[in-house]
């Protein structure tokens, strides 16, 4: 031991000396503690204290529970996510369901349109698509009736959607084989007739200055009846006509300036429109004054009569 | 029994023979109580420490995880761990002003108070040491153990115990000098 170590050792003894004096434990407490210790020992000897093993079993059980707790926590999280997804799905379903009674211009109407489009796109069979499309046209008519009844102005979007659905019905029918197509056209015709009657009732309730959009729809429904009648008699001519209408419609989408073609239905070539009947025009679908054949129309536009007949015109049956 | 192999009595204790347990308790409980009181400075805490030390000893015997030898070192290690846990739960330790002074007719009251404050400061200083440092110097200077016995208790080589002792005394001296500065 070095001198420094010796000094440090002396310092330890000297410094800690005050703690050396410690009172003895009180004899009564000492005896009680001893009795307790010996009693515990005796109980352990006799196996009367199952406690110790159980204490550790309990600790093991707690550890196990902690592990289970973690697993339960994971399960709980999964359950919460599942519940949220279910709530989201149920909520979405309720929203879509609630949207079905909405009218154009209402917030939920977009969801209604979207759900109809999704349902139609998920339908594979042409026949089923046709039935669905016919159902949608009835829905539009119902919406129009409710809007007119509640004094609301007819929404352009609804009118356009109905016309689009009427066109789609014809195109879907044209994709069927002849017997099926004729049966489908019978359906389309009957439905268009009924819808036309509904429109007539609505117009009768409206003031004389009936909304042009409603009148326009009536004309479109009449056209639907006539096209269906043509298809029942001459399937080939009907398909050609539908094909041509599809091209025109697609073309009109690329020429937004052609307001006239959007506002009024294009007449069927060879099928006189109601206002064109009796005017002696063999091509009622032509723009008035075209090709110098506008005899008796009196609506020729000066300077535009030298274009001749439209090359896509199909002869009337 | 100190430092001597205790295999025989431990074998009996493992069978929970009352005589063996009583012998162990009578031999070691006063020292464990004293050791606890020196570090804790409280009669009730010292009793609790002693009681818990022997209780843990029984549990270890029951689980067959008790000592096979050096029973004293084992018991002091349990007591030391209990005190260390107590210190940790009480950090930072504070000087107690409500302590009951032991009546000593031969000591003047003011001297008794001064002695008690000094003891409390010393305990606080010990509580600031690392557990190993604390145990080394307490066993060395209060329990008068040889380095070999301390090494068995700490399960460290004797050289490591000496190094610990050296560092512990150095740290204690620094802490006590700060107390002295404050007192001045």
CSV table of C-alpha atoms in Angstrom, one decimal:
chain,number,residue,atom,x,y,z
A,1,UNK,CA,0.0,0.0,0.0
A,2,UNK,CA,1.4,3.4,-1.0
A,3,UNK,CA,1.5,6.3,1.4
A,4,UNK,CA,-1.3,7.9,-0.6
A,5,UNK,CA,-3.3,4.8,-0.3
A,6,UNK,CA,-2.6,4.7,3.4
A,7,UNK,CA,-3.8,8.2,3.8
A,8,UNK,CA,-7.0,7.5,1.8
A,9,UNK,CA,-7.6,4.4,3.9
A,10,UNK,CA,-7.3,6.5,7.0
A,11,UNK,CA,-9.6,9.0,5.6
A,12,UNK,CA,-12.2,6.3,5.0
A,13,UNK,CA,-12.0,5.0,8.5
A,14,UNK,CA,-12.2,8.5,10.0
A,15,UNK,CA,-14.9,9.8,7.8
A,16,UNK,CA,-17.2,6.8,8.0
A,17,UNK,CA,-16.7,6.4,11.8
A,18,UNK,CA,-19.8,8.4,12.7
A,19,UNK,CA,-21.9,5.7,11.0
A,20,UNK,CA,-20.4,2.8,12.8
A,21,UNK,CA,-22.7,3.3,15.8
A,22,UNK,CA,-25.9,1.6,15.0
A,23,UNK,CA,-28.6,0.8,17.5
A,24,UNK,CA,-29.5,-2.9,17.9
A,25,UNK,CA,-32.9,-3.9,16.7
A,26,UNK,CA,-35.5,-3.8,19.4
A,27,UNK,CA,-35.7,-7.3,20.9
A,28,UNK,CA,-39.5,-7.4,20.5
A,29,UNK,CA,-39.3,-6.5,16.8
A,30,UNK,CA,-36.4,-8.8,16.3
A,31,UNK,CA,-38.4,-11.7,17.9
A,32,UNK,CA,-41.5,-10.9,15.7
A,33,UNK,CA,-39.4,-10.8,12.6
A,34,UNK,CA,-37.7,-14.0,13.4
A,35,UNK,CA,-41.0,-15.7,14.1
A,36,UNK,CA,-42.4,-14.5,10.8
A,37,UNK,CA,-39.3,-15.8,9.0
A,38,UNK,CA,-39.5,-19.2,10.7
A,39,UNK,CA,-43.2,-19.5,10.1
A,40,UNK,CA,-42.7,-18.7,6.4
A,41,UNK,CA,-40.0,-21.3,6.3
A,42,UNK,CA,-42.2,-23.9,8.0
A,43,UNK,CA,-45.1,-23.2,5.7
A,44,UNK,CA,-42.8,-23.6,2.7
A,45,UNK,CA,-41.5,-26.9,4.1
A,46,UNK,CA,-45.1,-28.2,4.4
A,47,UNK,CA,-46.0,-26.7,1.1
A,48,UNK,CA,-48.6,-24.6,2.8
A,49,UNK,CA,-47.5,-21.5,0.9
A,50,UNK,CA,-48.4,-22.2,-2.6
A,51,UNK,CA,-47.8,-18.6,-2.9
A,52,UNK,CA,-44.2,-18.5,-4.1
A,53,UNK,CA,-44.7,-20.7,-7.1
A,54,UNK,CA,-47.9,-18.9,-7.8
A,55,UNK,CA,-46.2,-15.6,-7.5
A,56,UNK,CA,-43.9,-16.5,-10.3
A,57,UNK,CA,-46.6,-18.2,-12.2
A,58,UNK,CA,-48.5,-15.0,-11.9
A,59,UNK,CA,-45.5,-13.1,-13.2
A,60,UNK,CA,-45.3,-15.5,-16.1
A,61,UNK,CA,-49.0,-15.1,-16.6
A,62,UNK,CA,-48.6,-11.3,-16.7
A,63,UNK,CA,-45.8,-11.7,-19.3
A,64,UNK,CA,-48.0,-13.9,-21.3
A,65,UNK,CA,-50.8,-11.4,-20.9
A,66,UNK,CA,-48.5,-8.6,-22.1
A,67,UNK,CA,-47.7,-10.7,-25.2
A,68,UNK,CA,-51.4,-11.4,-25.7
A,69,UNK,CA,-52.0,-7.7,-25.1
A,70,UNK,CA,-49.8,-6.9,-28.0
A,71,UNK,CA,-51.5,-9.4,-30.2
A,72,UNK,CA,-54.9,-8.1,-29.1
A,73,UNK,CA,-53.6,-4.6,-29.8
A,74,UNK,CA,-52.8,-5.7,-33.4
A,75,UNK,CA,-56.2,-7.4,-33.7
A,76,UNK,CA,-57.9,-4.4,-32.3
A,77,UNK,CA,-56.2,-2.2,-34.9
A,78,UNK,CA,-57.3,-4.6,-37.6
A,79,UNK,CA,-60.8,-4.5,-36.2
A,80,UNK,CA,-60.9,-0.8,-36.1
A,81,UNK,CA,-59.7,-0.6,-39.7
A,82,UNK,CA,-62.3,-3.2,-40.7
A,83,UNK,CA,-65.0,-1.3,-38.9
A,84,UNK,CA,-63.9,2.0,-40.6
A,85,UNK,CA,-64.0,0.3,-44.0
A,86,UNK,CA,-67.4,-1.2,-43.3
A,87,UNK,CA,-68.7,2.2,-42.1
A,88,UNK,CA,-67.2,3.8,-45.2
A,89,UNK,CA,-68.9,1.2,-47.5
A,90,UNK,CA,-72.2,1.3,-45.6
A,91,UNK,CA,-72.0,5.1,-45.5
A,92,UNK,CA,-71.2,5.2,-49.2
A,93,UNK,CA,-74.1,2.7,-49.9
A,94,UNK,CA,-76.5,4.9,-48.0
A,95,UNK,CA,-75.3,8.0,-49.8
A,96,UNK,CA,-75.7,6.3,-53.1
A,97,UNK,CA,-79.1,5.0,-52.0
A,98,UNK,CA,-80.2,8.4,-50.8
A,99,UNK,CA,-78.9,10.0,-54.0
A,100,UNK,CA,-81.3,8.0,-56.1
A,101,UNK,CA,-84.2,10.3,-55.2
A,102,UNK,CA,-82.3,13.4,-55.8
A,103,UNK,CA,-83.1,15.9,-58.6
A,104,UNK,CA,-80.8,17.7,-61.0
A,105,UNK,CA,-79.2,20.6,-59.4
A,106,UNK,CA,-79.1,19.0,-56.0
A,107,UNK,CA,-75.7,18.0,-54.4
A,108,UNK,CA,-76.4,14.3,-54.5
A,109,UNK,CA,-77.4,14.2,-58.1
A,110,UNK,CA,-73.8,13.9,-59.3
A,111,UNK,CA,-73.5,10.7,-57.2
A,112,UNK,CA,-76.7,9.4,-58.7
A,113,UNK,CA,-75.4,10.0,-62.3
A,114,UNK,CA,-72.1,8.5,-61.3
A,115,UNK,CA,-73.7,5.4,-59.8
A,116,UNK,CA,-75.8,4.9,-63.0
A,117,UNK,CA,-72.8,5.2,-65.2
A,118,UNK,CA,-70.9,2.7,-63.1
A,119,UNK,CA,-73.8,0.3,-63.0
A,120,UNK,CA,-74.2,0.5,-66.8
A,121,UNK,CA,-70.4,0.0,-67.4
A,122,UNK,CA,-70.4,-3.0,-65.2
A,123,UNK,CA,-73.3,-4.6,-67.2
A,124,UNK,CA,-71.9,-6.9,-69.8
A,125,UNK,CA,-74.9,-8.2,-71.8
A,126,UNK,CA,-76.2,-5.9,-74.5
A,127,UNK,CA,-79.8,-6.8,-73.7
A,128,UNK,CA,-79.3,-6.1,-70.0
A,129,UNK,CA,-77.7,-2.8,-70.9
A,130,UNK,CA,-80.7,-1.9,-73.1
A,131,UNK,CA,-83.1,-2.7,-70.3
A,132,UNK,CA,-81.0,-0.6,-67.9
A,133,UNK,CA,-80.9,2.3,-70.3
A,134,UNK,CA,-84.7,2.2,-70.8
A,135,UNK,CA,-85.0,2.2,-67.0
A,136,UNK,CA,-82.8,5.3,-66.9
A,137,UNK,CA,-84.9,7.1,-69.5
A,138,UNK,CA,-87.9,6.4,-67.2
A,139,UNK,CA,-85.9,7.9,-64.3
A,140,UNK,CA,-85.2,11.0,-66.3
A,141,UNK,CA,-88.9,11.4,-67.2
A,142,UNK,CA,-89.7,11.0,-63.5
A,143,UNK,CA,-87.1,13.7,-62.7
A,144,UNK,CA,-88.6,16.1,-65.3
A,145,UNK,CA,-92.1,15.5,-64.0
A,146,UNK,CA,-91.0,16.3,-60.4
A,147,UNK,CA,-89.1,19.4,-61.5
A,148,UNK,CA,-92.1,20.7,-63.5
A,149,UNK,CA,-94.5,19.9,-60.6
A,150,UNK,CA,-92.3,21.8,-58.2
A,151,UNK,CA,-92.1,24.8,-60.6
A,152,UNK,CA,-88.4,24.4,-61.3
A,153,UNK,CA,-87.0,25.1,-64.7
A,154,UNK,CA,-85.9,22.1,-66.8
A,155,UNK,CA,-82.3,21.5,-66.4
A,156,UNK,CA,-80.3,21.3,-69.7
A,157,UNK,CA,-78.2,18.6,-68.3
A,158,UNK,CA,-81.3,16.4,-67.7
A,159,UNK,CA,-82.6,17.0,-71.1
A,160,UNK,CA,-79.2,16.2,-72.7
A,161,UNK,CA,-78.9,13.1,-70.6
A,162,UNK,CA,-82.3,11.8,-71.6
A,163,UNK,CA,-81.5,12.4,-75.3
A,164,UNK,CA,-78.3,10.6,-74.9
A,165,UNK,CA,-80.0,7.6,-73.2
A,166,UNK,CA,-82.6,7.5,-76.0
A,167,UNK,CA,-79.8,7.4,-78.5
A,168,UNK,CA,-78.0,4.7,-76.6
A,169,UNK,CA,-81.1,2.6,-76.4
A,170,UNK,CA,-81.3,2.7,-80.2
A,171,UNK,CA,-77.7,1.8,-80.6
A,172,UNK,CA,-77.9,-1.1,-78.2
A,173,UNK,CA,-81.0,-2.4,-80.0
A,174,UNK,CA,-79.1,-2.2,-83.3
A,175,UNK,CA,-76.4,-4.5,-81.9
A,176,UNK,CA,-78.9,-7.3,-81.3
A,177,UNK,CA,-79.8,-9.9,-84.0
A,178,UNK,CA,-82.9,-9.2,-86.0
A,179,UNK,CA,-85.6,-11.0,-83.9
A,180,UNK,CA,-84.2,-9.6,-80.7
A,181,UNK,CA,-83.8,-6.2,-82.2
A,182,UNK,CA,-87.4,-6.1,-83.3
A,183,UNK,CA,-88.6,-7.1,-79.9
A,184,UNK,CA,-86.4,-4.5,-78.3
A,185,UNK,CA,-87.6,-1.8,-80.7
A,186,UNK,CA,-91.2,-2.7,-79.7
A,187,UNK,CA,-90.2,-2.1,-76.1
A,188,UNK,CA,-88.5,1.2,-77.0
A,189,UNK,CA,-91.4,2.4,-79.1
A,190,UNK,CA,-94.0,1.6,-76.4
A,191,UNK,CA,-91.9,3.3,-73.8
A,192,UNK,CA,-91.3,6.3,-75.9
A,193,UNK,CA,-95.0,6.6,-76.6
A,194,UNK,CA,-95.8,6.5,-72.9
A,195,UNK,CA,-93.1,9.1,-72.2
A,196,UNK,CA,-94.4,11.2,-75.0
A,197,UNK,CA,-97.9,11.1,-73.4
A,198,UNK,CA,-96.3,12.1,-70.1
A,199,UNK,CA,-94.6,15.1,-71.8
A,200,UNK,CA,-97.9,16.1,-73.3
A,201,UNK,CA,-99.5,16.1,-69.9
A,202,UNK,CA,-96.7,18.3,-68.6
A,203,UNK,CA,-97.0,20.7,-71.5
A,204,UNK,CA,-100.7,21.0,-70.9
A,205,UNK,CA,-100.0,22.1,-67.4
A,206,UNK,CA,-97.5,24.6,-68.5
A,207,UNK,CA,-98.4,28.1,-69.8
A,208,UNK,CA,-98.7,28.6,-73.5
A,209,UNK,CA,-95.1,29.8,-73.6
A,210,UNK,CA,-94.0,26.3,-72.6
A,211,UNK,CA,-90.4,25.8,-72.2
A,212,UNK,CA,-88.7,25.1,-75.5
A,213,UNK,CA,-86.7,22.3,-73.9
A,214,UNK,CA,-89.9,20.4,-73.0
A,215,UNK,CA,-91.2,20.8,-76.6
A,216,UNK,CA,-87.9,19.7,-77.9
A,217,UNK,CA,-88.0,16.5,-75.8
A,218,UNK,CA,-91.5,15.8,-77.1
A,219,UNK,CA,-90.1,16.0,-80.6
A,220,UNK,CA,-87.3,13.7,-79.7
A,221,UNK,CA,-89.6,11.1,-78.3
A,222,UNK,CA,-91.7,11.2,-81.4
A,223,UNK,CA,-88.6,10.6,-83.4
A,224,UNK,CA,-87.8,7.7,-81.2
A,225,UNK,CA,-91.2,6.1,-82.0
A,226,UNK,CA,-90.7,6.6,-85.7
A,227,UNK,CA,-87.2,5.2,-85.6
A,228,UNK,CA,-88.4,2.2,-83.7
A,229,UNK,CA,-91.2,1.7,-86.3
A,230,UNK,CA,-88.6,1.8,-89.1
A,231,UNK,CA,-86.4,-0.7,-87.4
A,232,UNK,CA,-89.3,-3.1,-86.9
A,233,UNK,CA,-89.9,-3.0,-90.7
A,234,UNK,CA,-86.4,-2.7,-92.1
A,235,UNK,CA,-83.6,-3.7,-89.7
A,236,UNK,CA,-80.9,-3.0,-92.2
A,237,UNK,CA,-82.0,0.6,-92.8
A,238,UNK,CA,-82.4,1.1,-89.1
A,239,UNK,CA,-78.9,0.0,-88.4
A,240,UNK,CA,-77.5,2.3,-91.1
A,241,UNK,CA,-79.5,5.2,-89.6
A,242,UNK,CA,-78.3,4.5,-86.1
A,243,UNK,CA,-74.8,4.3,-87.3
A,244,UNK,CA,-75.1,7.6,-89.0
A,245,UNK,CA,-76.6,9.2,-86.0
A,246,UNK,CA,-73.8,8.0,-83.9
A,247,UNK,CA,-71.3,9.6,-86.2
A,248,UNK,CA,-73.2,12.8,-86.2
A,249,UNK,CA,-73.4,12.8,-82.5
A,250,UNK,CA,-69.7,12.2,-82.1
A,251,UNK,CA,-69.1,14.9,-84.7
A,252,UNK,CA,-71.3,17.4,-82.9
A,253,UNK,CA,-69.3,16.8,-79.7
A,254,UNK,CA,-66.3,18.1,-81.6
A,255,UNK,CA,-68.1,21.1,-83.0
A,256,UNK,CA,-69.5,22.9,-80.0
A,257,UNK,CA,-70.4,25.9,-82.1
A,258,UNK,CA,-73.2,24.0,-83.8
A,259,UNK,CA,-75.8,25.1,-81.3
A,260,UNK,CA,-78.5,24.4,-83.7
A,261,UNK,CA,-77.8,20.8,-83.9
A,262,UNK,CA,-77.6,20.6,-80.1
A,263,UNK,CA,-80.8,22.4,-79.5
A,264,UNK,CA,-82.9,20.6,-81.9
A,265,UNK,CA,-83.0,17.0,-82.9
A,266,UNK,CA,-81.6,16.1,-86.2
A,267,UNK,CA,-84.2,14.8,-88.4
A,268,UNK,CA,-84.0,11.3,-89.8
A,269,UNK,CA,-83.2,11.3,-93.4
A,270,UNK,CA,-86.2,10.2,-95.4
A,271,UNK,CA,-88.3,10.6,-92.2
A,272,UNK,CA,-90.2,13.8,-92.2
A,273,UNK,CA,-90.1,15.7,-89.0
A,274,UNK,CA,-93.5,16.9,-87.7
A,275,UNK,CA,-93.0,20.4,-88.8
A,276,UNK,CA,-91.6,19.3,-92.1
A,277,UNK,CA,-94.5,17.2,-93.1
A,278,UNK,CA,-96.4,18.4,-96.2
A,279,UNK,CA,-93.7,20.7,-97.4
A,280,UNK,CA,-92.7,18.5,-100.3
A,281,UNK,CA,-89.1,18.2,-99.2
A,282,UNK,CA,-87.6,14.7,-99.8
A,283,UNK,CA,-84.7,15.5,-97.6
A,284,UNK,CA,-86.2,17.0,-94.5
A,285,UNK,CA,-82.9,16.5,-92.6
A,286,UNK,CA,-81.1,19.0,-94.9
A,287,UNK,CA,-80.5,22.5,-93.8
A,288,UNK,CA,-83.2,24.6,-95.3
A,289,UNK,CA,-82.2,26.1,-98.6
A,290,UNK,CA,-79.6,23.5,-99.4
A,291,UNK,CA,-79.0,22.4,-103.0
A,292,UNK,CA,-81.7,24.5,-104.4
A,293,UNK,CA,-84.2,21.8,-103.2
A,294,UNK,CA,-85.9,23.9,-100.7
A,295,UNK,CA,-88.9,24.5,-102.8
A,296,UNK,CA,-91.8,25.9,-100.8
A,297,UNK,CA,-89.9,26.1,-97.5
A,298,UNK,CA,-89.4,29.9,-97.7
A,299,UNK,CA,-86.7,29.7,-95.1
A,300,UNK,CA,-83.8,29.4,-97.4
A,301,UNK,CA,-80.7,31.2,-96.3
A,302,UNK,CA,-79.5,33.4,-99.1
A,303,UNK,CA,-76.1,32.3,-100.5
A,304,UNK,CA,-76.1,28.8,-99.0
A,305,UNK,CA,-78.1,26.9,-101.6
A,306,UNK,CA,-75.3,25.6,-103.8
A,307,UNK,CA,-73.9,22.8,-101.6
A,308,UNK,CA,-76.1,20.0,-102.9
A,309,UNK,CA,-77.5,17.2,-100.8
A,310,UNK,CA,-75.5,15.9,-97.9
A,311,UNK,CA,-73.4,12.9,-99.0
A,312,UNK,CA,-74.3,11.0,-95.8
A,313,UNK,CA,-78.0,11.3,-96.3
A,314,UNK,CA,-79.8,7.9,-96.4
A,315,UNK,CA,-82.8,7.5,-98.6
A,316,UNK,CA,-86.0,7.2,-96.8
A,317,UNK,CA,-87.4,3.7,-96.9
B,1,UNK,CA,-19.3,-18.8,9.4
B,2,UNK,CA,-18.1,-15.7,7.6
B,3,UNK,CA,-16.1,-16.5,4.5
B,4,UNK,CA,-16.4,-20.2,5.1
B,5,UNK,CA,-18.3,-22.5,2.9
B,6,UNK,CA,-21.9,-22.7,4.0
B,7,UNK,CA,-22.8,-25.7,2.0
B,8,UNK,CA,-23.9,-27.9,4.9
B,9,UNK,CA,-26.3,-25.4,6.5
B,10,UNK,CA,-27.6,-24.3,3.1
B,11,UNK,CA,-28.4,-27.9,2.2
B,12,UNK,CA,-30.6,-28.1,5.4
B,13,UNK,CA,-32.0,-24.7,4.7
B,14,UNK,CA,-33.1,-25.8,1.3
B,15,UNK,CA,-35.2,-28.5,3.0
B,16,UNK,CA,-36.6,-25.7,5.2
B,17,UNK,CA,-35.3,-27.3,8.4
B,18,UNK,CA,-36.4,-24.9,11.2
B,19,UNK,CA,-33.2,-25.3,13.1
B,20,UNK,CA,-31.1,-24.4,10.1
B,21,UNK,CA,-33.2,-21.4,9.3
B,22,UNK,CA,-33.1,-20.2,12.9
B,23,UNK,CA,-29.4,-20.5,13.0
B,24,UNK,CA,-29.0,-18.5,9.7
B,25,UNK,CA,-31.4,-15.8,11.0
B,26,UNK,CA,-29.7,-15.5,14.4
B,27,UNK,CA,-26.3,-15.3,12.7
B,28,UNK,CA,-26.9,-12.8,10.0
B,29,UNK,CA,-30.0,-10.7,10.9
B,30,UNK,CA,-28.2,-8.4,13.4
B,31,UNK,CA,-25.5,-7.6,10.8
B,32,UNK,CA,-28.0,-7.1,8.0
B,33,UNK,CA,-30.1,-4.8,10.2
B,34,UNK,CA,-27.0,-2.8,11.2
B,35,UNK,CA,-25.8,-2.6,7.7
B,36,UNK,CA,-29.2,-1.3,6.6
B,37,UNK,CA,-29.5,1.2,9.4
B,38,UNK,CA,-26.0,2.6,8.7
B,39,UNK,CA,-27.0,3.3,5.1
B,40,UNK,CA,-30.6,4.3,5.7
B,41,UNK,CA,-30.4,6.0,9.1
B,42,UNK,CA,-34.0,4.9,9.9
B,43,UNK,CA,-35.1,2.1,12.2
B,44,UNK,CA,-38.2,1.2,10.3
B,45,UNK,CA,-36.5,1.2,6.9
B,46,UNK,CA,-33.7,-1.0,8.4
B,47,UNK,CA,-36.3,-3.4,9.7
B,48,UNK,CA,-38.1,-3.5,6.4
B,49,UNK,CA,-34.8,-4.1,4.6
B,50,UNK,CA,-33.9,-6.9,6.9
B,51,UNK,CA,-37.3,-8.5,6.7
B,52,UNK,CA,-37.3,-8.3,2.9
B,53,UNK,CA,-33.8,-9.7,2.6
B,54,UNK,CA,-34.7,-12.9,4.5
B,55,UNK,CA,-38.0,-13.2,2.7
B,56,UNK,CA,-36.2,-13.1,-0.7
B,57,UNK,CA,-33.8,-15.6,0.7
B,58,UNK,CA,-36.7,-18.0,1.3
B,59,UNK,CA,-38.1,-17.4,-2.1
B,60,UNK,CA,-34.7,-18.2,-3.6
B,61,UNK,CA,-34.5,-21.4,-1.6
B,62,UNK,CA,-38.0,-22.4,-2.8
B,63,UNK,CA,-37.1,-21.8,-6.4
B,64,UNK,CA,-33.8,-23.6,-5.9
B,65,UNK,CA,-32.0,-20.5,-7.1
B,66,UNK,CA,-30.4,-19.6,-3.7
B,67,UNK,CA,-26.7,-19.7,-2.9
B,68,UNK,CA,-24.6,-22.8,-2.8
B,69,UNK,CA,-21.9,-21.1,-0.8
B,70,UNK,CA,-20.9,-17.8,0.8
B,71,UNK,CA,-24.3,-17.2,2.4
B,72,UNK,CA,-23.3,-14.0,4.1
B,73,UNK,CA,-22.2,-12.4,0.8
B,74,UNK,CA,-25.5,-13.5,-0.7
B,75,UNK,CA,-27.6,-11.9,2.0
B,76,UNK,CA,-25.6,-8.7,2.0
B,77,UNK,CA,-26.0,-8.6,-1.8
B,78,UNK,CA,-29.8,-8.8,-1.4
B,79,UNK,CA,-29.8,-6.1,1.3
B,80,UNK,CA,-27.5,-3.9,-0.9
B,81,UNK,CA,-29.9,-4.3,-3.8
B,82,UNK,CA,-32.9,-3.4,-1.7
B,83,UNK,CA,-31.1,-0.2,-0.4
B,84,UNK,CA,-30.0,0.7,-3.9
B,85,UNK,CA,-33.6,0.4,-5.1
B,86,UNK,CA,-34.7,2.5,-2.2
B,87,UNK,CA,-32.1,5.2,-3.0
B,88,UNK,CA,-33.2,5.2,-6.6
B,89,UNK,CA,-36.8,5.7,-5.6
B,90,UNK,CA,-35.8,8.5,-3.3
B,91,UNK,CA,-33.4,10.5,-5.5
B,92,UNK,CA,-32.3,13.1,-4.7
B,93,UNK,CA,-32.0,12.2,-1.0
B,94,UNK,CA,-32.6,15.0,1.4
B,95,UNK,CA,-31.5,15.9,4.9
B,96,UNK,CA,-34.2,14.9,7.3
B,97,UNK,CA,-34.9,17.4,10.0
B,98,UNK,CA,-37.6,15.4,11.7
B,99,UNK,CA,-35.3,12.5,12.6
B,100,UNK,CA,-35.6,11.1,16.1
B,101,UNK,CA,-32.4,11.7,17.9
B,102,UNK,CA,-31.2,8.8,19.9
B,103,UNK,CA,-31.1,9.7,23.6
B,104,UNK,CA,-27.6,9.6,25.0
B,105,UNK,CA,-27.3,11.1,28.5
B,106,UNK,CA,-23.6,11.5,28.0
B,107,UNK,CA,-24.0,13.7,25.0
B,108,UNK,CA,-25.0,17.3,25.0
B,109,UNK,CA,-28.2,18.1,22.9
B,110,UNK,CA,-26.4,20.4,20.5
B,111,UNK,CA,-23.7,17.8,20.0
B,112,UNK,CA,-26.3,15.2,19.4
B,113,UNK,CA,-27.9,17.4,16.7
B,114,UNK,CA,-24.5,18.0,15.1
B,115,UNK,CA,-23.7,14.4,15.1
B,116,UNK,CA,-27.0,13.5,13.5
B,117,UNK,CA,-26.5,16.1,10.8
B,118,UNK,CA,-23.1,14.8,10.1
B,119,UNK,CA,-24.4,11.3,9.8
B,120,UNK,CA,-27.2,12.4,7.5
B,121,UNK,CA,-24.7,14.2,5.3
B,122,UNK,CA,-22.5,11.1,5.2
B,123,UNK,CA,-25.5,8.9,4.2
B,124,UNK,CA,-26.4,11.4,1.5
B,125,UNK,CA,-22.8,11.4,0.2
B,126,UNK,CA,-22.8,7.6,0.1
B,127,UNK,CA,-26.1,7.6,-1.8
B,128,UNK,CA,-24.4,9.7,-4.5
B,129,UNK,CA,-21.8,7.0,-5.1
B,130,UNK,CA,-22.3,4.2,-7.5
B,131,UNK,CA,-23.8,1.1,-5.9
B,132,UNK,CA,-20.6,-0.8,-6.1
B,133,UNK,CA,-18.5,2.0,-4.7
B,134,UNK,CA,-21.0,2.4,-1.9
B,135,UNK,CA,-21.0,-1.3,-1.1
B,136,UNK,CA,-17.2,-1.6,-1.1
B,137,UNK,CA,-16.5,1.2,1.4
B,138,UNK,CA,-19.4,0.3,3.6
B,139,UNK,CA,-18.4,-3.3,3.9
B,140,UNK,CA,-14.7,-2.3,4.3
B,141,UNK,CA,-15.0,0.5,6.8
B,142,UNK,CA,-18.2,-0.1,8.6
B,143,UNK,CA,-18.5,-3.9,8.5
B,144,UNK,CA,-14.7,-4.5,8.7
B,145,UNK,CA,-14.7,-7.0,5.9
B,146,UNK,CA,-11.6,-8.2,4.2
B,147,UNK,CA,-11.2,-7.5,0.5
B,148,UNK,CA,-11.6,-11.2,-0.3
B,149,UNK,CA,-15.1,-11.3,1.3
B,150,UNK,CA,-16.1,-8.1,-0.5
B,151,UNK,CA,-14.9,-9.6,-3.8
B,152,UNK,CA,-17.2,-12.6,-3.2
B,153,UNK,CA,-20.1,-10.3,-2.5
B,154,UNK,CA,-19.5,-8.2,-5.5
B,155,UNK,CA,-18.5,-11.2,-7.6
B,156,UNK,CA,-15.4,-9.2,-8.7
B,157,UNK,CA,-11.7,-9.8,-8.4
B,158,UNK,CA,-9.9,-8.4,-5.4
B,159,UNK,CA,-7.9,-6.0,-7.6
B,160,UNK,CA,-11.2,-4.6,-8.9
B,161,UNK,CA,-12.4,-4.2,-5.4
B,162,UNK,CA,-9.3,-2.2,-4.4
B,163,UNK,CA,-9.7,0.0,-7.4
B,164,UNK,CA,-13.4,0.5,-6.6
B,165,UNK,CA,-12.4,1.3,-3.0
B,166,UNK,CA,-9.9,3.9,-4.1
B,167,UNK,CA,-12.3,5.6,-6.5
B,168,UNK,CA,-15.1,5.5,-3.9
B,169,UNK,CA,-13.0,7.2,-1.2
B,170,UNK,CA,-11.9,9.8,-3.7
B,171,UNK,CA,-15.5,10.5,-4.7
B,172,UNK,CA,-16.6,10.6,-1.1
B,173,UNK,CA,-13.8,13.0,-0.2
B,174,UNK,CA,-14.9,15.4,-3.0
B,175,UNK,CA,-18.6,15.2,-1.9
B,176,UNK,CA,-17.8,15.7,1.7
B,177,UNK,CA,-15.5,18.7,1.0
B,178,UNK,CA,-18.4,20.3,-0.9
B,179,UNK,CA,-20.6,19.8,2.2
B,180,UNK,CA,-17.9,21.3,4.3
B,181,UNK,CA,-17.8,24.4,2.0
B,182,UNK,CA,-21.6,24.7,2.4
B,183,UNK,CA,-21.4,24.3,6.1
B,184,UNK,CA,-18.8,27.0,6.4
